[in-house]
Amino acid sequence: MKLQHIVIDARMIDVSTGQYIQWLLHHINQSYSRDFNFTVLVPTKTAQKWAAMYPHLVVEAADEKSYSVGEQTSFVARLESYHPDLVHFTMPQQPFLWVKPAVTTIHDLTLVRYDNIDMNKYVYKVKKGIFISLLRTVIMRSRAIITPTQFVKDDIIDYMDGRYGDKIHVTLEAGEIIDAVPGPITALDDKQFLLFVGNAFPYKNVRRTIMAFAKLKKTHPDLHLALAGKKDHFYDQLEQLVHEKNIPDIHFLGYISDGQKRWALQHCAAYVAASLSEGFDMPVLEAMHEGAPVIASRATCHPEVAGDAALFFDPHSIDDLVGRIKQLLDDTTLRTSMIKKGTARVKQFSWAQMADETVAVYRRVLGN
């Protein structure tokens, strides 16, 4: 019997959210390559690497950019050429014109709820309007929607006025970093430091983390703050803030490798997740996996993901964040307890289970 053909749009495999795609493909390659024919679309520059990583899947190059004319034209033709029974778009970005069976992963509605303006504000508004129109179309048109948390599922149902809940499936993600040997960051060696890893979009609330750190320096003068994320307009703004306020011992690390991230998580005094909005916030579990105590905002998905294994604070209160960090730094027993809870908590999440649940969605849509 001819196997059904599933195309997985993995064009975003090399960006930060690509960890989700990489783990999904890893387990599909291991466990499901005999159940379906899979074609995986990745960027040309890394296609050879991913083909070697997933030898039981057909890996092909696709370079059409999100929201581009090419995505609406040549990418549609590319998908048509595969004659798929199902396409899994691992991000909401996809062709308006694709009307055949599809599953879409929506990681969160942050881009709807918040502005991240790093361009002409009028151009930004037009782009955001296009994204919102596409998102609503995708939610209505997809045969199934996959979300990483119950919070995101509920948020989508609320956003769509109570509709479409019956086709939204939660497949919890996890927090293990793929195949990375810890590698030291020289600037942080032998230092006590707080850590944040990610971009610096305003909703990430990094500014309040910096201002909390500035207050902490008065009582913990040897403390450092490490911010790891690709340098961009928003990180430039934060560096300017630190310069203007003359706040010492803040390290803007830029992009760090997975190995460096593992080392930083293993050696930090605490991982601080101050974000106002997240769909899953994988670094929280990555921190727990590497033995870092976690301090997290009491916002969106954090309570669902972290459970009792994080110290929570009001994300709008610098003083509340300062108090939580002081608690953790000054109370060795509490710190040990939070690390232990984190180690137990992260074991409740599994990339293999996420992949199993995703394939179960495929089967349901395909009528298997």
Short mmCIF file of C-alpha atoms in Angstrom, two decimals:
data_model
loop_
_atom_site.label_atom_id
_atom_site.label_comp_id
_atom_site.label_asym_id
_atom_site.label_seq_id
_atom_site.Cartn_x
_atom_site.Cartn_y
_atom_site.Cartn_z
CA MET A 1 0.00 0.00 0.00
CA LYS A 2 1.29 3.45 -0.95
CA LEU A 3 2.25 5.52 2.08
CA GLN A 4 0.62 8.90 2.55
CA HIS A 5 2.89 11.86 1.86
CA ILE A 6 3.42 14.59 4.47
CA VAL A 7 5.40 17.72 3.70
CA ILE A 8 6.86 19.56 6.70
CA ASP A 9 7.64 23.23 6.17
CA ALA A 10 10.84 23.64 8.21
CA ARG A 11 12.11 26.85 6.62
CA MET A 12 12.50 28.32 10.12
CA ILE A 13 14.63 25.44 11.42
CA ASP A 14 17.71 27.64 11.86
CA VAL A 15 16.11 30.38 14.00
CA SER A 16 15.45 30.34 17.75
CA THR A 17 12.14 28.51 17.49
CA GLY A 18 13.90 25.94 15.32
CA GLN A 19 14.62 23.79 18.38
CA TYR A 20 10.97 22.69 18.25
CA ILE A 21 11.30 21.75 14.58
CA GLN A 22 14.62 19.97 15.11
CA TRP A 23 13.28 17.78 17.91
CA LEU A 24 10.10 17.00 15.96
CA LEU A 25 12.11 15.87 12.94
CA HIS A 26 14.57 13.96 15.13
CA HIS A 27 11.83 11.76 16.57
CA ILE A 28 9.90 11.44 13.30
CA ASN A 29 13.14 10.29 11.65
CA GLN A 30 13.66 7.73 14.41
CA SER A 31 10.14 6.40 14.84
CA TYR A 32 7.77 7.26 11.99
CA SER A 33 9.65 7.19 8.68
CA ARG A 34 8.05 3.81 7.85
CA ASP A 35 4.52 5.04 8.55
CA PHE A 36 4.50 7.96 6.10
CA ASN A 37 6.61 9.45 3.33
CA PHE A 38 8.04 12.70 4.65
CA THR A 39 9.48 15.59 2.68
CA VAL A 40 11.10 18.30 4.79
CA LEU A 41 11.75 21.78 3.38
CA VAL A 42 14.74 23.65 4.83
CA PRO A 43 16.99 26.56 3.74
CA THR A 44 19.58 25.74 1.07
CA LYS A 45 22.53 26.86 3.22
CA THR A 46 21.89 24.12 5.80
CA ALA A 47 20.10 21.50 3.69
CA GLN A 48 23.10 19.19 3.54
CA LYS A 49 23.49 19.25 7.31
CA TRP A 50 19.83 18.45 7.97
CA ALA A 51 19.80 15.72 5.31
CA ALA A 52 22.65 14.01 7.19
CA MET A 53 20.81 14.46 10.50
CA TYR A 54 17.55 12.93 9.19
CA PRO A 55 18.60 10.15 6.77
CA HIS A 56 15.16 8.48 6.73
CA LEU A 57 13.41 11.67 5.56
CA VAL A 58 13.62 13.42 2.20
CA VAL A 59 15.19 16.81 2.89
CA GLU A 60 14.96 19.45 0.16
CA ALA A 61 15.84 23.14 -0.12
CA ALA A 62 13.30 25.96 -0.04
CA ASP A 63 14.43 29.55 0.34
CA GLU A 64 11.20 31.52 -0.04
CA LYS A 65 11.11 34.08 2.78
CA SER A 66 8.16 34.55 5.11
CA TYR A 67 5.64 37.15 3.90
CA SER A 68 7.44 37.44 0.55
CA VAL A 69 6.03 37.35 -2.97
CA GLY A 70 7.91 34.10 -3.43
CA GLU A 71 6.03 32.53 -0.53
CA GLN A 72 2.77 33.34 -2.32
CA THR A 73 3.91 32.14 -5.75
CA SER A 74 6.90 29.81 -6.18
CA PHE A 75 6.44 28.22 -2.77
CA VAL A 76 2.86 27.31 -3.63
CA ALA A 77 4.07 25.74 -6.87
CA ARG A 78 6.76 23.89 -4.93
CA LEU A 79 4.20 22.43 -2.52
CA GLU A 80 1.90 21.47 -5.38
CA SER A 81 4.75 19.60 -7.08
CA TYR A 82 5.02 17.18 -4.14
CA HIS A 83 1.33 16.20 -4.34
CA PRO A 84 1.14 16.00 -0.53
CA ASP A 85 -1.71 14.45 1.38
CA LEU A 86 -0.94 16.90 4.19
CA VAL A 87 1.35 19.88 4.81
CA HIS A 88 2.54 20.76 8.31
CA PHE A 89 3.40 24.45 8.55
CA THR A 90 5.53 24.67 11.68
CA MET A 91 4.88 28.44 11.92
CA PRO A 92 1.82 30.52 11.00
CA GLN A 93 3.72 32.02 8.04
CA GLN A 94 2.42 30.29 4.92
CA PRO A 95 0.86 31.06 1.53
CA PHE A 96 -2.57 32.67 1.56
CA LEU A 97 -3.31 30.57 -1.53
CA TRP A 98 -2.65 27.16 0.04
CA VAL A 99 -6.12 25.69 0.57
CA LYS A 100 -5.33 21.97 0.64
CA PRO A 101 -5.13 19.94 3.88
CA ALA A 102 -2.77 21.54 6.37
CA VAL A 103 -1.81 21.47 10.03
CA THR A 104 -0.33 24.63 11.52
CA THR A 105 1.70 25.14 14.67
CA ILE A 106 0.96 28.47 16.38
CA HIS A 107 3.48 29.09 19.13
CA ASP A 108 1.73 32.15 20.61
CA LEU A 109 -0.20 35.31 19.79
CA THR A 110 2.51 37.65 21.04
CA LEU A 111 2.90 39.40 17.68
CA VAL A 112 -0.82 40.19 17.80
CA ARG A 113 -0.86 41.35 21.41
CA TYR A 114 2.37 43.42 21.35
CA ASP A 115 4.23 45.75 18.99
CA ASN A 116 7.94 45.26 18.26
CA ILE A 117 8.62 48.32 16.12
CA ASP A 118 12.14 48.43 14.67
CA MET A 119 11.21 50.14 11.38
CA ASN A 120 8.97 52.90 10.07
CA LYS A 121 5.85 52.67 12.24
CA TYR A 122 3.51 52.90 9.25
CA VAL A 123 5.30 50.08 7.43
CA TYR A 124 5.16 48.08 10.66
CA LYS A 125 1.40 48.63 10.95
CA VAL A 126 0.87 47.41 7.39
CA LYS A 127 3.00 44.30 8.02
CA LYS A 128 1.23 43.59 11.29
CA GLY A 129 -2.14 43.96 9.55
CA ILE A 130 -1.08 41.42 6.93
CA PHE A 131 0.09 39.02 9.66
CA ILE A 132 -3.19 39.33 11.58
CA SER A 133 -5.19 38.70 8.41
CA LEU A 134 -3.04 35.66 7.61
CA LEU A 135 -3.27 34.34 11.16
CA ARG A 136 -7.06 34.47 11.23
CA THR A 137 -7.19 32.81 7.81
CA VAL A 138 -4.80 30.08 8.97
CA ILE A 139 -6.82 29.38 12.11
CA MET A 140 -10.03 29.06 10.12
CA ARG A 141 -8.54 27.09 7.21
CA SER A 142 -6.15 24.61 8.84
CA ARG A 143 -7.54 21.14 9.47
CA ALA A 144 -5.81 21.21 12.86
CA ILE A 145 -3.89 23.72 14.96
CA ILE A 146 -1.04 22.68 17.27
CA THR A 147 -0.07 24.79 20.29
CA PRO A 148 2.71 24.28 22.85
CA THR A 149 0.57 25.01 25.92
CA GLN A 150 -3.01 25.12 27.12
CA PHE A 151 -2.51 28.85 27.64
CA VAL A 152 -1.96 29.39 23.89
CA LYS A 153 -4.94 27.21 23.01
CA ASP A 154 -7.18 29.23 25.33
CA ASP A 155 -5.74 32.49 23.98
CA ILE A 156 -6.53 31.49 20.39
CA ILE A 157 -10.07 30.47 21.33
CA ASP A 158 -10.54 33.82 23.06
CA TYR A 159 -9.04 35.67 20.07
CA MET A 160 -11.42 33.87 17.71
CA ASP A 161 -14.48 34.63 19.87
CA GLY A 162 -14.83 31.15 21.32
CA ARG A 163 -14.56 29.27 18.03
CA TYR A 164 -12.27 26.52 16.69
CA GLY A 165 -11.34 24.99 20.04
CA ASP A 166 -12.25 21.51 18.80
CA LYS A 167 -9.39 21.49 16.29
CA ILE A 168 -6.68 22.91 18.54
CA HIS A 169 -4.31 20.31 20.02
CA VAL A 170 -1.77 20.94 22.79
CA THR A 171 1.58 19.19 22.31
CA LEU A 172 3.78 20.30 25.20
CA GLU A 173 7.39 20.99 24.28
CA ALA A 174 10.45 20.24 26.42
CA GLY A 175 13.77 21.72 27.48
CA GLU A 176 16.71 19.59 26.43
CA ILE A 177 19.38 21.22 24.26
CA ILE A 178 20.33 19.13 21.22
CA ASP A 179 23.83 17.64 20.95
CA ALA A 180 25.83 20.47 22.49
CA VAL A 181 28.97 20.08 24.60
CA PRO A 182 29.21 22.86 27.22
CA GLY A 183 31.75 25.51 26.23
CA PRO A 184 32.87 28.31 28.57
CA ILE A 185 32.20 32.02 28.11
CA THR A 186 35.43 33.71 29.15
CA ALA A 187 33.80 36.99 30.15
CA LEU A 188 31.73 35.18 32.80
CA ASP A 189 34.33 32.80 34.17
CA ASP A 190 34.59 32.91 37.99
CA LYS A 191 31.75 35.45 38.24
CA GLN A 192 28.40 35.29 40.02
CA PHE A 193 25.87 36.22 37.35
CA LEU A 194 22.20 36.31 36.48
CA LEU A 195 21.32 35.10 32.99
CA PHE A 196 18.77 35.78 30.29
CA VAL A 197 18.84 34.16 26.84
CA GLY A 198 16.66 35.41 23.99
CA ASN A 199 15.79 38.41 21.89
CA ALA A 200 15.19 41.82 23.40
CA PHE A 201 11.77 42.66 21.98
CA PRO A 202 9.98 45.02 24.39
CA TYR A 203 7.58 42.31 25.58
CA LYS A 204 10.61 40.32 26.81
CA ASN A 205 10.80 42.89 29.62
CA VAL A 206 14.62 42.93 29.62
CA ARG A 207 14.62 46.61 30.54
CA ARG A 208 13.01 45.84 33.89
CA THR A 209 15.53 43.05 34.43
CA ILE A 210 18.31 45.60 33.91
CA MET A 211 16.74 48.11 36.29
CA ALA A 212 16.26 45.40 38.92
CA PHE A 213 19.92 44.45 38.52
CA ALA A 214 20.94 48.09 39.01
CA LYS A 215 19.14 48.09 42.37
CA LEU A 216 20.68 44.75 43.35
CA LYS A 217 24.20 46.10 42.82
CA LYS A 218 23.75 48.19 45.99
CA THR A 219 23.46 45.08 48.16
CA HIS A 220 25.31 42.56 45.94
CA PRO A 221 28.21 44.55 44.44
CA ASP A 222 29.92 41.47 42.97
CA LEU A 223 26.88 40.36 40.99
CA HIS A 224 26.92 40.44 37.17
CA LEU A 225 24.15 40.26 34.57
CA ALA A 226 24.58 38.34 31.30
CA LEU A 227 22.22 38.96 28.38
CA ALA A 228 22.60 36.57 25.45
CA GLY A 229 20.87 37.18 22.16
CA LYS A 230 21.60 38.28 18.62
CA LYS A 231 22.48 41.97 18.53
CA ASP A 232 19.74 44.06 16.96
CA HIS A 233 17.90 47.37 17.28
CA PHE A 234 16.38 46.41 20.64
CA TYR A 235 19.65 45.25 22.19
CA ASP A 236 21.29 48.45 20.91
CA GLN A 237 18.65 50.44 22.80
CA LEU A 238 19.35 48.50 25.99
CA GLU A 239 23.10 48.99 25.65
CA GLN A 240 22.48 52.73 25.29
CA LEU A 241 20.33 52.66 28.44
CA VAL A 242 23.07 50.90 30.40
CA HIS A 243 25.63 53.43 29.14
CA GLU A 244 23.45 56.44 30.00
CA LYS A 245 22.72 55.17 33.51
CA ASN A 246 26.29 53.98 33.99
CA ILE A 247 25.27 50.52 35.23
CA PRO A 248 28.38 48.32 35.61
CA ASP A 249 28.92 44.59 35.08
CA ILE A 250 26.29 43.96 32.42
CA HIS A 251 27.52 41.67 29.66
CA PHE A 252 25.84 41.89 26.25
CA LEU A 253 27.05 38.59 24.84
CA GLY A 254 25.33 38.65 21.47
CA TYR A 255 24.57 35.29 19.90
CA ILE A 256 25.95 32.32 21.84
CA SER A 257 26.17 28.71 20.71
CA ASP A 258 24.12 25.94 22.30
CA GLY A 259 27.28 24.75 24.03
CA GLN A 260 27.90 28.19 25.51
CA LYS A 261 24.25 28.38 26.54
CA ARG A 262 24.59 25.08 28.39
CA TRP A 263 27.70 26.33 30.18
CA ALA A 264 26.02 29.63 31.13
CA LEU A 265 22.95 27.84 32.48
CA GLN A 266 25.13 25.45 34.49
CA HIS A 267 27.11 28.31 36.08
CA CYS A 268 24.59 31.13 36.56
CA ALA A 269 23.27 32.13 39.97
CA ALA A 270 19.77 32.21 38.50
CA TYR A 271 17.95 32.31 35.17
CA VAL A 272 15.60 35.30 34.95
CA ALA A 273 12.56 35.06 32.63
CA ALA A 274 10.80 38.41 32.97
CA SER A 275 8.73 38.24 29.78
CA LEU A 276 5.23 39.70 29.57
CA SER A 277 4.15 37.16 26.95
CA GLU A 278 5.31 33.68 25.96
CA GLY A 279 3.76 30.62 24.37
CA PHE A 280 6.09 28.16 26.06
CA ASP A 281 9.44 29.85 26.89
CA MET A 282 11.72 26.90 26.27
CA PRO A 283 14.78 28.45 28.01
CA VAL A 284 12.93 28.14 31.33
CA LEU A 285 12.97 24.35 31.02
CA GLU A 286 16.45 24.39 29.50
CA ALA A 287 17.60 26.21 32.65
CA MET A 288 15.99 23.59 34.87
CA HIS A 289 17.52 20.82 32.78
CA GLU A 290 21.00 22.31 33.29
CA GLY A 291 20.51 22.85 37.03
CA ALA A 292 19.83 26.59 37.12
CA PRO A 293 17.24 27.96 39.56
CA VAL A 294 14.53 29.92 37.74
CA ILE A 295 12.89 33.24 38.54
CA ALA A 296 9.94 33.83 36.20
CA SER A 297 7.23 36.39 35.62
CA ARG A 298 3.75 35.42 36.72
CA ALA A 299 2.53 35.91 33.15
CA THR A 300 0.89 33.93 30.35
CA CYS A 301 2.35 30.39 30.10
CA HIS A 302 4.99 30.56 32.85
CA PRO A 303 2.89 29.13 35.71
CA GLU A 304 1.73 26.28 33.43
CA VAL A 305 5.26 25.42 32.30
CA ALA A 306 7.25 26.02 35.49
CA GLY A 307 4.73 24.75 38.04
CA ASP A 308 6.18 24.96 41.54
CA ALA A 309 9.76 24.94 40.23
CA ALA A 310 10.18 28.71 39.81
CA LEU A 311 10.00 31.78 42.01
CA PHE A 312 7.33 33.98 40.44
CA PHE A 313 7.10 37.78 40.42
CA ASP A 314 4.87 40.53 39.07
CA PRO A 315 6.41 41.37 35.66
CA HIS A 316 5.40 45.02 36.04
CA SER A 317 7.18 45.42 39.39
CA ILE A 318 10.94 45.97 39.49
CA ASP A 319 10.87 45.78 43.28
CA ASP A 320 9.12 42.41 43.23
CA LEU A 321 11.80 41.06 40.90
CA VAL A 322 14.55 42.49 43.11
CA GLY A 323 13.00 40.78 46.14
CA ARG A 324 12.82 37.40 44.44
CA ILE A 325 16.43 37.56 43.26
CA LYS A 326 17.58 38.56 46.75
CA GLN A 327 15.68 35.61 48.21
CA LEU A 328 17.45 33.21 45.92
CA LEU A 329 20.90 34.72 46.32
CA ASP A 330 20.73 34.99 50.11
CA ASP A 331 19.03 31.71 51.00
CA THR A 332 21.17 28.69 50.12
CA THR A 333 18.48 26.26 51.26
CA LEU A 334 15.89 27.89 49.01
CA ARG A 335 18.28 27.85 46.06
CA THR A 336 19.00 24.15 46.53
CA SER A 337 15.28 23.43 46.83
CA MET A 338 14.45 25.31 43.61
CA ILE A 339 17.17 23.49 41.69
CA LYS A 340 15.81 20.16 42.94
CA LYS A 341 12.26 21.10 41.99
CA GLY A 342 13.45 22.20 38.55
CA THR A 343 15.22 18.90 37.96
CA ALA A 344 11.99 17.05 38.81
CA ARG A 345 9.79 19.42 36.81
CA VAL A 346 11.70 19.15 33.54
CA LYS A 347 11.30 15.36 33.59
CA GLN A 348 7.55 15.86 33.09
CA PHE A 349 8.20 17.17 29.57
CA SER A 350 9.33 15.02 26.65
CA TRP A 351 10.23 15.82 23.06
CA ALA A 352 9.42 12.22 22.14
CA GLN A 353 5.92 12.63 23.54
CA MET A 354 5.53 15.92 21.66
CA ALA A 355 6.42 14.13 18.41
CA ASP A 356 4.07 11.22 19.19
CA GLU A 357 1.20 13.63 19.83
CA THR A 358 1.99 15.55 16.64
CA VAL A 359 1.89 12.38 14.54
CA ALA A 360 -1.40 11.53 16.24
CA VAL A 361 -2.73 14.86 14.89
CA TYR A 362 -1.52 13.91 11.42
CA ARG A 363 -3.33 10.58 11.67
CA ARG A 364 -6.52 12.24 12.83
CA VAL A 365 -6.50 14.75 9.96
CA LEU A 366 -5.70 12.02 7.43
CA GLY A 367 -8.43 9.75 8.79
CA ASN A 368 -6.07 7.02 10.04
#
